[in-house]
Structures are given as structure tokens and as C-alpha cells.
Short mmCIF file of C-alpha atoms (C1' of nucleotides) in Angstrom, two decimals:
data_model
loop_
_atom_site.label_atom_id
_atom_site.label_comp_id
_atom_site.label_asym_id
_atom_site.label_seq_id
_atom_site.Cartn_x
_atom_site.Cartn_y
_atom_site.Cartn_z
CA UNK A 1 0.07 0.08 0.04
CA UNK A 2 1.23 3.24 -0.73
CA UNK A 3 0.90 5.91 1.76
CA UNK A 4 -1.88 8.40 1.36
CA UNK A 5 0.16 11.13 2.60
CA UNK A 6 3.07 10.54 0.28
CA UNK A 7 0.48 10.43 -2.76
CA UNK A 8 -1.02 13.72 -1.61
CA UNK A 9 2.56 15.38 -1.56
CA UNK A 10 3.70 13.69 -4.49
CA UNK A 11 0.76 13.37 -7.07
CA UNK A 12 2.48 13.83 -10.53
CA UNK A 13 5.25 11.57 -9.36
CA UNK A 14 2.70 8.89 -8.37
CA UNK A 15 0.28 9.54 -11.47
CA UNK A 16 3.52 9.13 -13.59
CA UNK A 17 4.49 5.77 -11.88
CA UNK A 18 1.25 4.32 -12.30
CA UNK A 19 1.07 5.40 -16.12
CA UNK A 20 4.45 3.61 -16.47
CA UNK A 21 3.03 0.64 -15.04
CA UNK A 22 -0.02 0.91 -17.59
CA UNK A 23 -2.46 1.42 -14.81
CA UNK A 24 -5.20 3.85 -15.33
CA UNK A 25 -6.16 4.79 -11.79
CA UNK A 26 -7.68 8.26 -11.16
CA UNK A 27 -5.97 9.78 -8.33
CA UNK A 28 -8.40 12.76 -8.32
CA UNK A 29 -11.08 10.77 -6.89
CA UNK A 30 -8.75 9.85 -4.07
CA UNK A 31 -7.49 13.36 -3.17
CA UNK A 32 -11.27 14.42 -3.12
CA UNK A 33 -12.06 11.76 -0.52
CA UNK A 34 -9.03 12.51 1.48
CA UNK A 35 -9.70 16.32 1.44
CA UNK A 36 -13.35 15.31 2.91
CA UNK A 37 -11.93 13.15 5.43
CA UNK A 38 -9.77 15.73 7.02
CA UNK A 39 -12.59 18.23 7.08
CA UNK A 40 -14.93 16.05 8.73
CA UNK A 41 -12.28 14.88 11.14
CA UNK A 42 -11.64 18.27 12.25
CA UNK A 43 -15.28 19.23 12.68
CA UNK A 44 -15.77 16.22 14.54
CA UNK A 45 -12.91 16.68 16.83
CA UNK A 46 -13.73 20.24 17.52
CA UNK A 47 -17.17 18.85 18.99
CA UNK A 48 -15.43 16.11 20.85
CA UNK A 49 -13.17 18.67 22.70
CA UNK A 50 -16.24 20.36 23.52
CA UNK A 51 -18.14 17.17 24.87
CA UNK A 52 -15.21 16.52 27.08
CA UNK A 53 -15.36 19.83 28.53
CA UNK A 54 -18.96 19.67 29.19
CA UNK A 55 -18.61 16.21 30.55
CA UNK A 56 -15.99 17.50 33.06
CA UNK A 57 -18.18 20.19 34.15
CA UNK A 58 -21.17 17.95 34.71
CA UNK A 59 -19.13 15.77 36.87
CA UNK A 60 -17.73 18.54 38.98
CA UNK A 61 -21.24 19.94 39.51
CA UNK A 62 -22.67 16.88 40.40
CA UNK A 63 -21.56 16.90 44.06
CA UNK A 64 -22.92 20.35 44.40
CA UNK A 65 -26.37 19.26 43.13
CA UNK A 66 -26.75 22.04 40.38
CA UNK A 67 -29.47 21.99 37.87
CA UNK A 68 -27.68 20.57 34.83
CA UNK A 69 -30.89 19.91 32.32
CA UNK A 70 -29.91 22.59 30.34
CA UNK A 71 -26.21 21.46 29.74
CA UNK A 72 -27.47 17.66 29.43
CA UNK A 73 -29.85 18.57 26.64
CA UNK A 74 -27.13 20.71 24.82
CA UNK A 75 -24.82 17.64 25.32
CA UNK A 76 -27.30 15.36 23.82
CA UNK A 77 -27.35 17.56 20.62
CA UNK A 78 -23.60 17.55 20.34
CA UNK A 79 -23.34 13.69 20.94
CA UNK A 80 -25.79 13.17 18.12
CA UNK A 81 -23.80 15.29 15.92
CA UNK A 82 -20.52 13.65 16.72
CA UNK A 83 -22.25 10.17 15.94
CA UNK A 84 -23.21 11.46 12.60
CA UNK A 85 -19.93 12.86 11.78
CA UNK A 86 -18.13 9.76 12.94
CA UNK A 87 -20.27 7.74 10.81
CA UNK A 88 -19.28 9.80 7.92
CA UNK A 89 -15.57 9.57 8.89
CA UNK A 90 -15.81 5.60 8.82
CA UNK A 91 -17.84 5.80 5.55
CA UNK A 92 -14.93 8.01 3.85
CA UNK A 93 -12.11 6.04 5.29
CA UNK A 94 -13.40 2.74 4.21
CA UNK A 95 -13.70 4.22 0.56
CA UNK A 96 -10.16 5.59 1.14
CA UNK A 97 -8.81 2.27 2.11
CA UNK A 98 -10.60 0.14 -0.80
CA UNK A 99 -9.18 2.57 -3.16
CA UNK A 100 -5.70 2.77 -1.81
CA UNK A 101 -5.33 -1.07 -1.74
CA UNK A 102 -5.94 -1.25 -5.42
CA UNK A 103 -3.07 1.03 -6.09
CA UNK A 104 0.28 -0.84 -7.12
CA UNK A 105 3.53 0.03 -5.79
CA UNK A 106 5.68 2.75 -7.22
CA UNK A 107 8.43 1.37 -9.12
CA UNK A 108 11.83 2.23 -8.01
CA UNK A 109 13.78 4.80 -10.03
CA UNK A 110 16.47 2.27 -11.05
CA UNK A 111 13.43 0.16 -12.87
CA UNK A 112 13.65 0.73 -16.91
CA UNK A 113 10.35 1.99 -18.34
CA UNK A 114 8.97 -0.60 -20.82
CA UNK A 115 5.76 -1.93 -22.50
CA UNK A 116 6.20 -5.52 -21.86
CA UNK A 117 8.49 -8.16 -21.09
CA UNK A 118 10.75 -7.65 -24.19
CA UNK A 119 11.80 -4.50 -22.56
CA UNK A 120 13.41 -6.37 -19.48
CA UNK A 121 17.09 -5.50 -19.77
CA UNK A 122 19.44 -8.58 -19.14
CA UNK A 123 21.82 -7.94 -16.47
CA UNK A 124 24.01 -10.95 -16.54
CA UNK A 125 24.44 -14.29 -17.94
CA UNK A 126 25.91 -17.53 -15.99
CA UNK A 127 27.24 -20.60 -17.59
CA UNK A 128 26.96 -21.77 -21.18
CA UNK A 129 24.43 -23.55 -23.22
CA UNK A 130 24.83 -27.43 -22.96
CA UNK A 131 25.88 -28.84 -26.34
CA UNK A 132 23.56 -31.72 -27.65
CA UNK A 133 24.86 -34.05 -30.39
CA UNK A 134 21.15 -35.14 -30.77
CA UNK A 135 17.78 -33.11 -30.58
CA UNK A 136 17.18 -32.52 -26.98
CA UNK A 137 13.71 -33.55 -25.86
CA UNK A 138 11.00 -31.68 -23.92
CA UNK A 139 11.05 -32.57 -20.16
CA UNK A 140 7.63 -33.76 -20.31
CA UNK A 141 8.62 -36.39 -22.81
CA UNK A 142 11.80 -37.31 -20.89
CA UNK A 143 9.75 -37.73 -17.71
CA UNK A 144 7.03 -39.77 -19.18
CA UNK A 145 9.28 -42.01 -21.08
CA UNK A 146 11.16 -42.57 -17.89
CA UNK A 147 7.67 -43.33 -16.08
CA UNK A 148 8.66 -40.61 -13.42
CA UNK A 149 6.28 -38.15 -14.50
CA UNK A 150 2.39 -39.19 -14.74
CA UNK A 151 0.33 -36.40 -16.12
CA UNK A 152 -2.56 -38.68 -17.26
CA UNK A 153 -3.12 -40.13 -13.95
CA UNK A 154 -2.93 -36.94 -12.09
CA UNK A 155 -5.47 -35.52 -14.54
CA UNK A 156 -7.74 -38.64 -13.55
CA UNK A 157 -7.40 -38.12 -9.75
CA UNK A 158 -7.54 -34.25 -9.98
CA UNK A 159 -7.52 -32.52 -13.23
CA UNK A 160 -5.43 -30.65 -15.84
CA UNK A 161 -2.40 -29.04 -14.62
CA UNK A 162 -1.27 -31.51 -11.90
CA UNK A 163 1.31 -33.92 -11.78
CA UNK A 164 2.06 -37.25 -10.17
CA UNK A 165 5.88 -38.21 -9.72
CA UNK A 166 7.16 -41.69 -9.45
CA UNK A 167 10.15 -42.95 -8.35
CA UNK A 168 13.33 -41.19 -9.10
CA UNK A 169 10.94 -38.29 -10.06
CA UNK A 170 9.34 -38.24 -6.52
CA UNK A 171 12.78 -38.55 -5.09
CA UNK A 172 14.20 -35.88 -7.32
CA UNK A 173 11.53 -33.40 -6.12
CA UNK A 174 12.27 -34.25 -2.54
CA UNK A 175 16.02 -34.21 -2.98
CA UNK A 176 15.94 -30.66 -4.48
CA UNK A 177 13.80 -29.26 -1.71
CA UNK A 178 16.33 -30.71 0.88
CA UNK A 179 19.25 -29.48 -0.99
CA UNK A 180 17.81 -25.99 -1.33
CA UNK A 181 16.96 -25.71 2.27
CA UNK A 182 20.29 -26.96 3.19
CA UNK A 183 22.08 -24.47 1.03
CA UNK A 184 20.11 -21.39 2.34
CA UNK A 185 20.42 -22.27 6.05
CA UNK A 186 23.86 -23.70 6.06
CA UNK A 187 25.70 -21.26 3.48
CA UNK A 188 23.58 -18.34 3.66
CA UNK A 189 22.38 -18.07 7.25
CA UNK A 190 18.71 -18.28 6.81
CA UNK A 191 16.34 -19.85 9.41
CA UNK A 192 13.70 -22.19 8.07
CA UNK A 193 10.36 -22.18 8.98
CA UNK A 194 7.42 -24.46 8.52
CA UNK A 195 3.93 -22.72 8.08
CA UNK A 196 0.35 -23.35 7.32
CA UNK A 197 -0.50 -23.66 3.85
CA UNK A 198 -3.89 -22.03 4.23
CA UNK A 199 -4.13 -18.34 5.34
CA UNK A 200 -6.89 -16.03 6.28
CA UNK A 201 -7.93 -12.78 4.20
CA UNK A 202 -5.87 -10.27 6.37
CA UNK A 203 -2.63 -12.15 5.37
CA UNK A 204 -3.59 -12.47 1.66
CA UNK A 205 -4.58 -8.67 1.92
CA UNK A 206 -1.28 -7.59 3.54
CA UNK A 207 1.06 -9.17 0.97
CA UNK A 208 -1.06 -7.79 -1.95
CA UNK A 209 -2.89 -10.88 -3.24
CA UNK A 210 -6.19 -9.33 -2.04
CA UNK A 211 -8.51 -7.72 -2.71
CA UNK A 212 -7.26 -7.50 -6.35
CA UNK A 213 -6.41 -11.00 -7.25
CA UNK A 214 -8.87 -13.00 -5.45
CA UNK A 215 -9.85 -14.91 -8.94
CA UNK A 216 -6.28 -16.22 -8.99
CA UNK A 217 -6.56 -17.97 -5.58
CA UNK A 218 -7.77 -21.39 -4.51
CA UNK A 219 -10.18 -21.00 -1.35
CA UNK A 220 -12.20 -23.27 1.00
CA UNK A 221 -14.92 -22.04 3.05
CA UNK A 222 -12.88 -20.34 5.55
CA UNK A 223 -9.33 -20.11 4.10
CA UNK A 224 -7.39 -19.45 1.13
CA UNK A 225 -4.71 -21.74 -0.09
CA UNK A 226 -1.33 -20.13 -0.31
CA UNK A 227 0.17 -19.22 -3.93
CA UNK A 228 3.51 -18.86 -2.44
CA UNK A 229 5.24 -19.29 1.06
CA UNK A 230 5.78 -15.24 0.68
CA UNK A 231 2.12 -14.82 2.29
CA UNK A 232 2.54 -16.84 5.44
CA UNK A 233 6.09 -15.97 5.93
CA UNK A 234 6.01 -12.41 5.47
CA UNK A 235 2.62 -12.17 7.59
CA UNK A 236 4.70 -13.99 10.63
CA UNK A 237 5.46 -10.47 11.63
CA UNK A 238 2.29 -8.93 10.61
CA UNK A 239 1.12 -6.46 13.48
CA UNK A 240 4.49 -6.77 15.25
CA UNK A 241 7.27 -4.52 15.99
CA UNK A 242 10.90 -5.74 15.55
CA UNK A 243 13.95 -4.81 17.37
CA UNK A 244 16.06 -2.75 15.03
CA UNK A 245 19.20 -4.68 15.70
CA UNK A 246 17.52 -8.10 14.34
CA UNK A 247 17.50 -6.75 10.89
CA UNK A 248 17.79 -8.13 8.31
CA UNK A 249 15.76 -11.26 9.43
CA UNK A 250 16.40 -13.87 6.81
CA UNK A 251 13.87 -16.79 6.38
CA UNK A 252 13.51 -19.69 4.21
CA UNK A 253 10.61 -21.65 3.84
CA UNK A 254 9.41 -24.97 1.63
CA UNK A 255 5.90 -24.79 0.79
CA UNK A 256 3.50 -26.25 -1.93
CA UNK A 257 2.02 -23.38 -3.86
CA UNK A 258 -1.44 -23.26 -5.20
CA UNK A 259 -2.44 -21.13 -8.08
CA UNK A 260 -5.56 -21.07 -10.42
CA UNK A 261 -3.69 -19.69 -13.40
CA UNK A 262 -6.88 -18.10 -14.33
CA UNK A 263 -6.70 -16.41 -17.72
CA UNK A 264 -3.50 -18.52 -18.88
CA UNK A 265 -5.78 -21.07 -20.87
CA UNK A 266 -3.54 -22.46 -23.60
CA UNK A 267 -0.22 -21.40 -22.27
CA UNK A 268 2.20 -24.03 -21.04
CA UNK A 269 -0.27 -26.51 -21.04
CA UNK A 270 2.25 -29.31 -21.30
CA UNK A 271 4.74 -30.43 -18.70
CA UNK A 272 5.67 -28.85 -15.27
CA UNK A 273 6.20 -25.20 -16.22
CA UNK A 274 2.25 -24.11 -15.24
CA UNK A 275 0.79 -26.00 -12.62
CA UNK A 276 -2.13 -25.63 -10.17
CA UNK A 277 0.07 -27.04 -7.37
CA UNK A 278 3.99 -26.83 -7.29
CA UNK A 279 6.71 -26.91 -4.57
CA UNK A 280 8.53 -23.78 -3.77
CA UNK A 281 11.65 -22.97 -1.57
CA UNK A 282 10.88 -19.25 -0.87
CA UNK A 283 13.66 -16.62 0.58
CA UNK A 284 11.97 -13.91 2.79
CA UNK A 285 13.59 -10.90 4.13
CA UNK A 286 12.62 -8.32 6.61
CA UNK A 287 15.14 -5.51 6.02
CA UNK A 288 15.98 -2.13 7.40
CA UNK A 289 14.69 0.60 4.83
CA UNK A 290 18.37 1.88 4.54
CA UNK A 291 19.67 -1.12 3.00
CA UNK A 292 16.86 -2.83 1.44
CA UNK A 293 18.47 -2.76 -1.97
CA UNK A 294 21.57 -4.31 -0.82
CA UNK A 295 19.17 -7.08 0.84
CA UNK A 296 17.64 -7.59 -2.77
CA UNK A 297 21.24 -8.01 -4.36
CA UNK A 298 22.23 -10.54 -1.66
CA UNK A 299 18.91 -12.42 -1.72
CA UNK A 300 19.14 -12.54 -5.74
CA UNK A 301 22.65 -14.02 -5.21
CA UNK A 302 21.42 -16.47 -2.85
CA UNK A 303 18.87 -17.70 -5.48
CA UNK A 304 21.19 -17.66 -8.19
CA UNK A 305 23.67 -19.80 -6.02
CA UNK A 306 21.15 -22.69 -6.35
CA UNK A 307 21.46 -22.66 -10.05
CA UNK A 308 25.15 -22.36 -10.13
CA UNK A 309 25.41 -25.36 -7.61
CA UNK A 310 23.22 -27.12 -10.07
CA UNK A 311 25.20 -26.05 -12.76
CA UNK A 312 22.32 -24.67 -14.96
CA UNK A 313 22.82 -21.93 -17.39
CA UNK A 314 20.81 -18.95 -16.69
CA UNK A 315 20.42 -15.33 -16.93
CA UNK A 316 19.19 -12.42 -14.79
CA UNK A 317 16.82 -9.63 -16.01
CA UNK A 318 15.11 -6.68 -14.63
CA UNK A 319 11.62 -6.46 -14.83
CA UNK A 320 10.60 -3.25 -16.60
CA UNK A 321 7.67 -1.04 -15.33
CA UNK A 322 4.96 -2.77 -17.33
CA UNK A 323 5.95 -6.22 -16.23
CA UNK A 324 6.42 -5.59 -12.59
CA UNK A 325 4.01 -7.31 -10.08
CA UNK A 326 1.55 -5.35 -8.02
CA UNK A 327 3.48 -5.11 -4.81
CA UNK A 328 7.04 -4.89 -6.07
CA UNK A 329 9.13 -1.85 -6.40
CA UNK A 330 11.92 -3.87 -8.10
CA UNK A 331 12.28 -7.32 -9.43
CA UNK A 332 15.15 -9.46 -10.90
CA UNK A 333 13.78 -12.65 -12.52
CA UNK A 334 16.26 -15.59 -12.82
CA UNK A 335 15.58 -17.44 -16.06
CA UNK A 336 16.95 -20.91 -16.79
CA UNK A 337 17.80 -22.28 -20.15
CA UNK A 338 15.55 -24.72 -21.69
CA UNK A 339 17.24 -26.63 -24.38
CA UNK A 340 14.28 -28.36 -26.07
CA UNK A 341 12.36 -25.00 -26.69
CA UNK A 342 15.56 -23.07 -26.86
CA UNK A 343 14.38 -20.42 -24.50
CA UNK A 344 14.95 -19.03 -21.01
CA UNK A 345 12.18 -19.66 -18.58
CA UNK A 346 11.56 -17.95 -15.34
CA UNK A 347 12.57 -20.12 -12.34
CA UNK A 348 12.95 -17.42 -9.50
CA UNK A 349 11.68 -14.12 -8.94
CA UNK A 350 13.30 -11.63 -6.39
CA UNK A 351 11.42 -8.51 -5.19
CA UNK A 352 12.08 -5.52 -2.89
CA UNK A 353 8.79 -4.38 -2.01
CA UNK A 354 9.90 -1.48 0.31
CA UNK A 355 7.29 -0.61 2.80
CA UNK A 356 4.43 -1.41 0.55
CA UNK A 357 3.67 -4.86 2.26
CA UNK A 358 4.68 -3.45 5.75
CA UNK A 359 2.30 -0.79 5.67
CA UNK A 360 -0.68 -3.21 4.69
CA UNK A 361 0.54 -5.49 7.36
CA UNK A 362 1.81 -2.84 9.97
CA UNK A 363 5.25 -4.79 10.12
CA UNK A 364 7.60 -2.37 11.85
CA UNK A 365 10.92 -2.19 13.66
CA UNK A 366 12.19 0.01 16.53
CA UNK A 367 15.72 1.09 17.77
CA UNK A 368 16.77 0.00 21.04
CA UNK A 369 16.66 3.58 22.17
CA UNK A 370 13.11 3.64 21.42
CA UNK A 371 13.33 6.47 19.27
CA UNK A 372 10.88 5.79 16.36
CA UNK A 373 8.82 3.00 15.13
CA UNK A 374 8.98 2.64 11.45
CA UNK A 375 8.06 0.34 8.87
CA UNK A 376 10.30 -2.19 7.64
CA UNK A 377 10.71 -3.22 4.09
CA UNK A 378 10.10 -6.70 3.06
CA UNK A 379 11.73 -8.77 0.26
CA UNK A 380 11.45 -12.17 -1.12
CA UNK A 381 12.50 -14.44 -4.05
CA UNK A 382 12.15 -17.98 -5.12
CA UNK A 383 14.89 -20.16 -4.14
CA UNK A 384 14.07 -21.80 -6.39
CA UNK A 385 10.60 -23.28 -7.88
CA UNK A 386 11.10 -26.83 -7.70
CA UNK A 387 8.88 -28.12 -10.29
CA UNK A 388 10.78 -25.76 -12.95
CA UNK A 389 14.10 -26.88 -11.49
CA UNK A 390 13.02 -30.37 -11.95
CA UNK A 391 12.04 -29.51 -15.71
CA UNK A 392 15.48 -27.79 -16.20
CA UNK A 393 17.22 -30.59 -14.82
CA UNK A 394 15.55 -33.16 -17.15
CA UNK A 395 16.18 -31.01 -20.36
CA UNK A 396 19.89 -29.85 -19.41
CA UNK A 397 21.17 -33.27 -18.11
CA UNK A 398 19.33 -35.60 -20.72
CA UNK A 399 21.33 -38.12 -22.47
CA UNK A 400 20.69 -39.61 -26.12
CA UNK A 401 19.13 -42.71 -24.68
CA UNK A 402 16.48 -40.89 -22.61
CA UNK A 403 18.21 -41.14 -19.33
CA UNK A 404 19.26 -38.12 -17.10
CA UNK A 405 22.33 -37.57 -15.23
CA UNK A 406 22.02 -36.40 -11.62
CA UNK A 407 23.55 -33.09 -11.02
CA UNK A 408 26.78 -33.61 -8.83
CA UNK A 409 25.37 -31.43 -6.11
CA UNK A 410 22.35 -33.62 -6.05
CA UNK A 411 23.92 -37.13 -5.95
CA UNK A 412 24.16 -37.51 -2.14
CA UNK A 413 20.55 -36.67 -1.93
CA UNK A 414 19.49 -38.91 -4.88
CA UNK A 415 21.79 -41.87 -3.99
CA UNK A 416 21.93 -42.20 -7.92
CA UNK A 417 24.41 -41.15 -10.54
CA UNK A 418 21.74 -41.46 -13.38
CA UNK A 419 17.84 -41.47 -13.68
CA UNK A 420 16.93 -44.66 -15.82
CA UNK A 421 13.49 -46.01 -16.83
CA UNK A 422 11.26 -47.11 -13.80
CA UNK A 423 10.34 -50.85 -14.47
"C1'" G B 1 -18.96 -31.13 18.19
"C1'" G B 2 -20.75 -29.95 23.70
"C1'" A B 3 -19.78 -27.43 28.50
"C1'" G B 4 -17.51 -23.42 30.85
"C1'" A B 5 -13.50 -19.24 31.66
"C1'" G B 6 -11.27 -15.17 29.78
"C1'" A B 7 -9.32 -10.83 26.35
"C1'" U B 8 -6.36 -4.00 29.85
"C1'" G B 9 0.14 -0.72 27.88
"C1'" G B 10 6.74 -4.17 25.94
"C1'" C B 11 5.28 -8.07 30.18
"C1'" C B 12 2.73 -9.18 34.67
"C1'" G B 13 -1.70 -7.09 36.93
"C1'" A B 14 -5.41 -3.44 39.31
"C1'" G B 15 -9.43 -0.98 38.17
"C1'" U B 16 -17.73 -2.19 38.04
"C1'" G B 17 -20.04 4.70 35.41
"C1'" G B 18 -17.13 10.92 35.82
"C1'" A B 19 -10.28 14.36 36.76
"C1'" C B 20 -8.45 6.93 33.72
"C1'" G B 21 -3.89 6.95 28.63
"C1'" A B 22 -5.21 4.13 32.59
"C1'" A B 23 -2.85 2.35 40.09
"C1'" G B 24 1.11 -1.00 41.41
"C1'" G B 25 5.01 -4.12 39.83
"C1'" C B 26 8.63 -5.89 36.32
"C1'" G B 27 11.33 -4.73 32.05
"C1'" U B 28 13.85 -1.02 29.02
"C1'" U B 29 16.41 3.97 28.39
"C1'" C B 30 19.11 8.14 30.48
"C1'" G B 31 21.20 10.49 34.76
"C1'" C B 32 23.02 10.20 40.05
"C1'" C B 33 25.43 7.44 43.71
"C1'" U B 34 28.90 3.44 44.72
"C1'" G B 35 36.70 0.36 44.44
"C1'" C B 36 34.05 -2.93 40.19
"C1'" U B 37 29.53 -5.49 39.74
"C1'" A B 38 25.04 -5.72 42.22
"C1'" A B 39 21.99 -2.72 45.40
"C1'" G B 40 20.10 1.96 45.93
"C1'" C B 41 18.03 7.06 44.44
"C1'" G B 42 15.69 10.15 40.37
"C1'" A B 43 13.71 10.83 35.61
"C1'" A B 44 11.62 8.94 31.25
"C1'" U B 45 9.25 5.24 28.48
"C1'" G B 46 2.67 3.33 23.68
"C1'" U B 47 0.31 3.77 18.72
"C1'" A B 48 -2.51 6.37 15.24
"C1'" G B 49 -4.82 10.64 13.07
"C1'" G B 50 -5.93 16.01 12.98
"C1'" G B 51 -4.41 21.28 13.62
"C1'" C B 52 -0.50 25.29 14.22
"C1'" C B 53 4.66 25.24 11.70
"C1'" A B 54 7.89 26.09 4.82
"C1'" A B 55 9.72 21.62 7.13
"C1'" A B 56 11.88 19.32 11.45
"C1'" A B 57 11.63 20.11 16.51
"C1'" G B 58 7.86 21.69 19.49
"C1'" C B 59 3.05 22.87 21.04
"C1'" U B 60 -2.00 21.36 20.83
"C1'" C B 61 -6.41 18.30 20.27
"C1'" U B 62 -8.81 13.71 19.22
"C1'" A B 63 -8.95 8.52 19.10
"C1'" C B 64 -7.47 3.59 20.95
"C1'" C B 65 -8.26 -0.95 27.57
"C1'" G B 66 -9.79 -7.79 21.36
"C1'" A B 67 -13.57 -5.90 17.20
"C1'" G B 68 -18.24 -3.75 16.30
"C1'" G B 69 -22.93 -1.82 17.84
"C1'" G B 70 -25.95 -0.15 21.86
"C1'" U B 71 -27.67 2.50 26.88
"C1'" U B 72 -25.75 7.15 28.97
"C1'" C B 73 -24.69 14.28 29.53
"C1'" G B 74 -20.48 10.77 30.21
"C1'" A B 75 -18.11 3.77 29.14
"C1'" A B 76 -12.26 0.31 30.17
"C1'" U B 77 -16.36 -0.21 33.61
"C1'" C B 78 -23.47 -1.71 31.91
"C1'" C B 79 -26.07 -4.41 27.63
"C1'" C B 80 -26.11 -6.98 22.65
"C1'" U B 81 -23.28 -9.17 18.45
"C1'" C B 82 -18.98 -11.18 16.47
"C1'" U B 83 -13.57 -12.84 16.68
"C1'" C B 84 -9.76 -15.07 19.35
"C1'" U B 85 -7.35 -17.63 23.37
"C1'" C B 86 -7.49 -21.16 27.55
"C1'" U B 87 -9.67 -25.37 30.25
"C1'" C B 88 -12.86 -29.84 30.47
"C1'" C B 89 -15.47 -33.60 27.42
"C1'" G B 90 -16.31 -36.01 22.86
"C1'" C B 91 -14.16 -37.35 17.84
"C1'" C B 92 -9.75 -37.77 14.88
"C1'" A B 93 -4.12 -38.14 11.51
#
RNA sequence: GGAGAGAUGGCCGAGUGGACGAAGGCGUUCGCCUGCUAAGCGAAUGUAGGGCCAAAAGCUCUACCGAGGGUUCGAAUCCCUCUCUCUCCGCCA
């Protein structure tokens, strides 16, 4: 959530930022509401101050047994007026809140202005494309041929965009989760957390999934299924004040993720790339505002480190203004090389949300001297999306006979050097 | 699912209609004192919003005792609804 006070003082800047994002929100409506709000507050508070004084006088006079009927009826009038004004204030504030919750974050000044994903500049590229003496197969063909991926039965027991993994495939999924968690906790100093996979409406609102993207979420009568661990993990400290010296707080969490993928019909219909349920290891940071961009670089490097250890060719792009997620001020996408299609595919998204989520969720910090309580900055990034990592490994490590080599880093976890056919 | 108890400041805990933003204690911070430490003494110590101010500082007003509504001139205190927590019973991986 962008601060209304900030918007008021920087209307043109915000207007411009929204335009760069391709958003057509009319700020004039908001400014009118805010003007009205302050006018009513002023009136109401004046009356309240009056009421308090009357109240005091009545209390004092009570002992002396004076006739206070006149004061009382006057007070009744004031009280009624206050009640009416308070109702109006509530109304206006509800409207303002609803409005502001729909405003996306303001892109950081270092974010390039662009029209779509083709305007995302490449920051760096790591590794090299693997060379094949044969035509590399798609990961879904490799997986189905080996018997480790089973899309048909997943469709039978649930539906489209779900996957069953068998044997080494299942083990690969589990190995990757363990491997990633181990690297992030052991080498990067993150604390591992295990959270609920369903959350309430307040949590979804704090991180920015709600109110705007409800159609993207699966839900039960009572709760929402998390689309990413970002939601439960960031909300760990909702409505809390953290000690300044604890920042940055570095967390890592494995969770399954559930997404409706509404509006993506016909996109990535085969394979592991776009699923309704997938596994992800997520990095989350609560940062000091003064160094959150350093944190973003560090967090991105931590995610990259997984790809490097797996020896997967990838590149880093900066999302331009048009491609930036709703809550983010700056995002780096890590894109892994997929040899079968000959393209780079997103495998991690690392973002700095500044105080956007912290304001929605009231996540704050305070110095030991207790000077001031201020909003934290929050960040997160996939470290990594597990399903897509499986896809990348199958494609990049495939051999001509249809088997798949196990990356060195995973051998201790897999207890195998080669994934062969199940049978 | 059934029965009961509860929700007050960073924490503990008092407060059943009027000077209560809220006693007392603990904690924390600053100062004093003391060979050092501990103890002791003194002071400070919530959040949000509005106004004044170019702004900060500061001053001032308002709100907040789980949430919302009601009664009343006046509500932490009385009434209603909701949420959450705890205890016991039942069921269950």
C-alpha cells in the first residue's frame, strides 16, 4: 500500500509511476476523498473536545447538586452530531482504504520504463548452453518415457495442470527441496520455517494478493490456499514491531503453492512449467529501509547460487515497469535455459517491496533507544521453484538414450548418478 | 461437536459509570551514587490521526483497555453481537 500522505504530496510522481505500469487509476477521486476526510475529522474533533469539557463540568457540579438539565440537553445534541460525523468518517475512510488497496507499488527509479517483457534488460548471464549431439527432448517427454512423470493419472485423480511423480522423479522433487533448504540455511544463514499452507483474508491482503487477485486463488469456506510461501512467511510478523538490531531477518521456507492460473488457458499446457500445485523454496527478508536494496542483491545472489551449484545456465533480467508485479518496487527474474524449446524460462523472481507490504500488514521495527517505530522493508525471492528446476534438470542433463544424469550437487540426496527408466 | 472461563500498555496485573492513557510491579533507556558488579536514588518510557509550523523540533486536540454496535450528559467499567485464546468432555491423523 502506498502512503496516502505520500500520494498527496507527490501526485505527479505517483501519476507518472502508474502510467509507466500501464495502470489507469484516477488519483483525483482519492484526493477528493482525503480532503473530505480531513474536513470531517476536524469538525468532529472540535465537537469532541467540547463534549469532554461539558462532561467535566457536569461531573464537578454533580456534587454541588446544581440543575444541569440545560447542559445535558445541549450535550445530547452535540453527541448526536458527533455520532453522525463519526459515521461519515468511517464511510470515507472505508472508501479510501478500498481505493488505496488497489494502487500498485511505485517502481524504483532504477527500474527501466517499458511496455512489456521484451523490454526487460538482461543484467548478467551465467554458464553456457549445454551442447547436444542429438535433438534435446522436452522434459515432459523425458519424464513420461522414464515413467517418473505421470500427467495422465494426475488428470484422472484431480484434473489438468497437476502432476504425479514416481520413483526417482518423486525423489528428485524431495532431494531438490532438501538441497535448497540446506544451502540456504547452512551457507546463507537463513532460518528455516514451516508454516500453514492455508491463510486468512488479512494475510492475503497484507502481501497484496487481495483484494485485487482473488480469482487467482484457491479457497475453502474459511481459508485461502497459499499461492506462495511469501504469504505465510511475510505475515509471521504482521502487526508486530521488531527490534532494529535483528534486521535483516532472513527466512527460508518450503511450501507447496496453489494457483488457479486463471487467464492462462492455452499457455504452457504441457509439462511442469504451469501447474495448479507446485513446490517452491522461498527466501523472505525483513530489512532495514536503509539497506533493502543491498538485501535485494544478496537475496538474488542466494537464489542464483542454487542454479550455479546445479550447474544450470541462466540469466538475470530486471523487470521493466510494465512487467513488475503489483506489490513490487523492483524485481529481478532468474531465467533458466530450457534446451528443448531453446528459451530462457523464469525459475525465480526476487523482489523488493519496500514498505508496501509492511504498511498493509503493519510490520515495523524500533531501535533499542526507542526513538521511533517505523515500517520495515520486505523482500522475497524463489530459491527456487522446484517443479521448474526439475524440468530444467531433465532437459539440461538428458542423454541421448533418454536417461538423465544427476547433477553432482544432488548425488548425495538422490543416491544415484543416473535416472533410468522405472520398471 | 458439547460445556465453561477469559481478552487491559513491552510483560505481569489493578480498576464495575465521571479528573483513567489508565494504580502498582517488572522490564527498558538516561542520569546520579557506589573500588568494580549488584543494590539504591531520580527521571523518562505506547500507537495512530488532525491542527499550528515552509519543514523538523515543538505545542495542541482527538481516538485507542480484543472488534463492532447500543444505553448514558459521560463507558475500560453496563447491555448485545462477533472474533480469538484457554480449560474440560467427545471425535480424529
